[in-house]
XYZ file of N, CA and C in Angstrom:
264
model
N 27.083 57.985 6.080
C 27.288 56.944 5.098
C 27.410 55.572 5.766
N 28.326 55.434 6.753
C 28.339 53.768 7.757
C 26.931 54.017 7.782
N 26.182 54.683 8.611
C 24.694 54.132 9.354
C 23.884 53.673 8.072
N 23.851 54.117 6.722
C 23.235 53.750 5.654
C 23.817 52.582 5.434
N 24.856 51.802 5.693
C 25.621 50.735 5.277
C 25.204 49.822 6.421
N 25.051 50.159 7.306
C 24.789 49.416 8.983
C 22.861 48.967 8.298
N 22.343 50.240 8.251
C 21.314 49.678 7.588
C 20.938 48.940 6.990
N 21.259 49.332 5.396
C 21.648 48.294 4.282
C 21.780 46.618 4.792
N 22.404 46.602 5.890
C 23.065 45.129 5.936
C 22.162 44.482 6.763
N 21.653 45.657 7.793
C 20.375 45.130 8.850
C 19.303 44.855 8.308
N 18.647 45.412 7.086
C 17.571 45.175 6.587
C 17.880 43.749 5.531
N 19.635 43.615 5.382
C 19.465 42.435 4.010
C 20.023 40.960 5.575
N 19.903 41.290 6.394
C 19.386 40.372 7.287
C 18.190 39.432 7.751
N 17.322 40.998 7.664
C 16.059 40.588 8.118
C 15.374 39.881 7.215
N 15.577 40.688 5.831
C 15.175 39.849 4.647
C 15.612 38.103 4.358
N 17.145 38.099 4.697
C 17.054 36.790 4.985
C 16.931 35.746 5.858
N 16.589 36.410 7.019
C 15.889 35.635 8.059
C 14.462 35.369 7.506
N 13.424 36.344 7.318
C 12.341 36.290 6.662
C 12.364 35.019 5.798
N 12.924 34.951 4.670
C 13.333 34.151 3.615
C 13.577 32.792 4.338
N 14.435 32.706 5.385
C 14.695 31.862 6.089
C 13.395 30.856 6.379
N 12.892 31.665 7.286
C 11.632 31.408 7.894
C 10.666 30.870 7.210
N 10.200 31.691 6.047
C 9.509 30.889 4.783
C 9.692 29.643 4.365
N 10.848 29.325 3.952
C 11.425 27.967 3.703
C 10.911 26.940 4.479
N 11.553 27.366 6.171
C 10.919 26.735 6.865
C 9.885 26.210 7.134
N 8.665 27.128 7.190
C 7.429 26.999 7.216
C 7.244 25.867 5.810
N 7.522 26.412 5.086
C 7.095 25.461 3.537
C 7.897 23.975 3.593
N 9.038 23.988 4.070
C 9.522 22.434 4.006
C 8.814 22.249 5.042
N 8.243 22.872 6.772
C 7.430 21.883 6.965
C 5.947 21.129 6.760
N 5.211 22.071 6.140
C 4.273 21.891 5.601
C 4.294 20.569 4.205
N 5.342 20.436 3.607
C 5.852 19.602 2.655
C 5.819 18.275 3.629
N 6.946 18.483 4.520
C 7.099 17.373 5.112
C 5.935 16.624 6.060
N 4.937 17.405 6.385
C 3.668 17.122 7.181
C 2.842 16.709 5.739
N 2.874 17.056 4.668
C 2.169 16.087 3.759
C 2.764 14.789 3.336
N 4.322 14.844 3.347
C 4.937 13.705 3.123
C 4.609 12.358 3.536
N 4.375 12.864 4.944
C 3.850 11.601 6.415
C 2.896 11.158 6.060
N 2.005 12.439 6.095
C 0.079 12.220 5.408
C -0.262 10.973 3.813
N 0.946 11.096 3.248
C 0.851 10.441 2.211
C 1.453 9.056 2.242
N 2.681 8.753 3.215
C 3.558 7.802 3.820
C 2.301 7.255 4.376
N 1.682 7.645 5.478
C 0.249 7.217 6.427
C -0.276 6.421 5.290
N -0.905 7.454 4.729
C -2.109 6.555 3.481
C -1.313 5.713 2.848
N -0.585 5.413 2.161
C -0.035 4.321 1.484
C 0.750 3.710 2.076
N 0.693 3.430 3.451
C 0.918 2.309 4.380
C -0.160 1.802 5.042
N -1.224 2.299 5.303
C -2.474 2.118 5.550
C -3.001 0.835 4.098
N -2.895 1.542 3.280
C -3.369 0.933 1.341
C -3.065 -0.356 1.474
N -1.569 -0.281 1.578
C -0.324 -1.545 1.585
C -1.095 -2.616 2.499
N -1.213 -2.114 3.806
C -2.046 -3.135 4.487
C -3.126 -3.668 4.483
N -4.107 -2.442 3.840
C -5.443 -3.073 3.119
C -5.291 -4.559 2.326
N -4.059 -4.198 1.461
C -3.760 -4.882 0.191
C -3.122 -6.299 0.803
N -2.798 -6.136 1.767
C -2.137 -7.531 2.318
C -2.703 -8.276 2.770
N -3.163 -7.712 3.431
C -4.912 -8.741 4.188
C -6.002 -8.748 2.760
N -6.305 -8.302 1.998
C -6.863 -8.862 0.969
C -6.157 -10.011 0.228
N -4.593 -9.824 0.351
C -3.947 -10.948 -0.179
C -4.252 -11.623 0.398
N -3.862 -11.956 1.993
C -4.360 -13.233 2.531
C -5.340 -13.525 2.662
N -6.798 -13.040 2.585
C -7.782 -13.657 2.428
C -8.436 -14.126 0.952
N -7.558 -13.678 0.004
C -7.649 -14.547 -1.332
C -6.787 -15.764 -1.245
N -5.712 -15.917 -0.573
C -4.573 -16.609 -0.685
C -5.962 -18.093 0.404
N -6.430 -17.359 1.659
C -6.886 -18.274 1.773
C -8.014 -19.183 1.176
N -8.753 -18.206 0.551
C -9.846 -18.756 -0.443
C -9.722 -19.938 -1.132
N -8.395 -19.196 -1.966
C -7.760 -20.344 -2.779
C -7.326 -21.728 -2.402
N -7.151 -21.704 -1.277
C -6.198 -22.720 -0.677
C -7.884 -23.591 -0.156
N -8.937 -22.914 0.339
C -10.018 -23.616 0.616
C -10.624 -24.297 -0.762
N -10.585 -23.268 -2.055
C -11.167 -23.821 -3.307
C -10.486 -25.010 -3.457
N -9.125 -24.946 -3.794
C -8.087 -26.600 -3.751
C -8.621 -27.579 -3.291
N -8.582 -27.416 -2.036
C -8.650 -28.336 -0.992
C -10.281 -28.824 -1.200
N -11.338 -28.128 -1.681
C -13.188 -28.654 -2.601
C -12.656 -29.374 -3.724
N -12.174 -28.559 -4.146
C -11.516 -29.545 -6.091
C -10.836 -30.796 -5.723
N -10.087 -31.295 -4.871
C -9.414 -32.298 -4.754
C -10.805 -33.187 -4.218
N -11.606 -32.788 -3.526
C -12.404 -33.678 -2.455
C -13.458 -34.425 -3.297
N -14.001 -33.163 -4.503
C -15.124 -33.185 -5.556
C -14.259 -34.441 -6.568
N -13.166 -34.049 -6.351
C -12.362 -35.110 -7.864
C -12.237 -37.023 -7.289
N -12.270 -36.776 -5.684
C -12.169 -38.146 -5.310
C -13.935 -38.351 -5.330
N -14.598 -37.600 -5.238
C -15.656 -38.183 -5.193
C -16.537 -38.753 -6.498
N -15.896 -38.004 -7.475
C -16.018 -37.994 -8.488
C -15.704 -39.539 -9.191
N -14.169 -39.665 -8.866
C -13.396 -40.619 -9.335
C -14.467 -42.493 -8.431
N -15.047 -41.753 -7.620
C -15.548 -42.941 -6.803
C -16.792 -43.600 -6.875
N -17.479 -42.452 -7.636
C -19.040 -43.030 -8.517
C -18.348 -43.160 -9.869
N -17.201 -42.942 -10.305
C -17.329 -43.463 -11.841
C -16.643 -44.739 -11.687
N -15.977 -45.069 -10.483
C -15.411 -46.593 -9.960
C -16.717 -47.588 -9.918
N -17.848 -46.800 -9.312
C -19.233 -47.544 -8.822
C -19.910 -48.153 -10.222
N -19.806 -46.918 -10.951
C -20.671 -46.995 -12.076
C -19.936 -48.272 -13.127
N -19.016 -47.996 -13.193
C -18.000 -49.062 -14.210
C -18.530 -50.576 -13.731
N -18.204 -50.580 -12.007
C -19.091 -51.485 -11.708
C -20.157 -52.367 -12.281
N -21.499 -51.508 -12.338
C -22.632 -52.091 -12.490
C -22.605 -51.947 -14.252
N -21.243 -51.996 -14.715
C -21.370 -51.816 -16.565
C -21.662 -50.403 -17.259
N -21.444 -49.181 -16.607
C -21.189 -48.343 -17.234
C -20.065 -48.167 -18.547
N -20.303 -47.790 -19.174
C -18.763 -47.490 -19.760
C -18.620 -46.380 -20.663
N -17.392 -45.457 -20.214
C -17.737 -44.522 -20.272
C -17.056 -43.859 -21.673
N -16.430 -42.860 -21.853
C -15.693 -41.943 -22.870
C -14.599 -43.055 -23.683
């Protein structure tokens, strides 16, 4: 009767070592996709940042045409008033 009980307890060991082990394996497999997915959407993030700054600089080049176009603008309708234009 002990050796059936010695048993009993050796086999609900192994079972939870087994069990153990599983877990293991599966949280690390979880956690090796975790990274994989951390990776890519830190990778994304940086895509996305450098696209920011190269819109951010765009913009800042478009400004900087619109202001240049508006003095030039403002400087033939100075010319034109000149020679008797008149305008709006």
């Amino acid at each position: 009767m002990e050796k059936q009980f010695v048993d009993l307890l050796s086999e609900e060991l192994k079972l939870q070592e087994t069990v153990g082990e599983e877990h293991i394996h599966h949280m690390n497999i979880t956690f090796g996709e975790a990274r994989r997915l951390a990776s890519q959407y830190q990778k994304e993030a940086e895509k996305c940042n450098a696209a920011t700054e190269i819109c951010e600089a765009a913009r800042e080049r478009a400004e900087a045409l619109l202001l240049k176009e508006r003095k030039i603008t403002s400087l033939w309708e100075q010319r034109a008033r000149q020679v008797g234009w008149q305008g709006e």
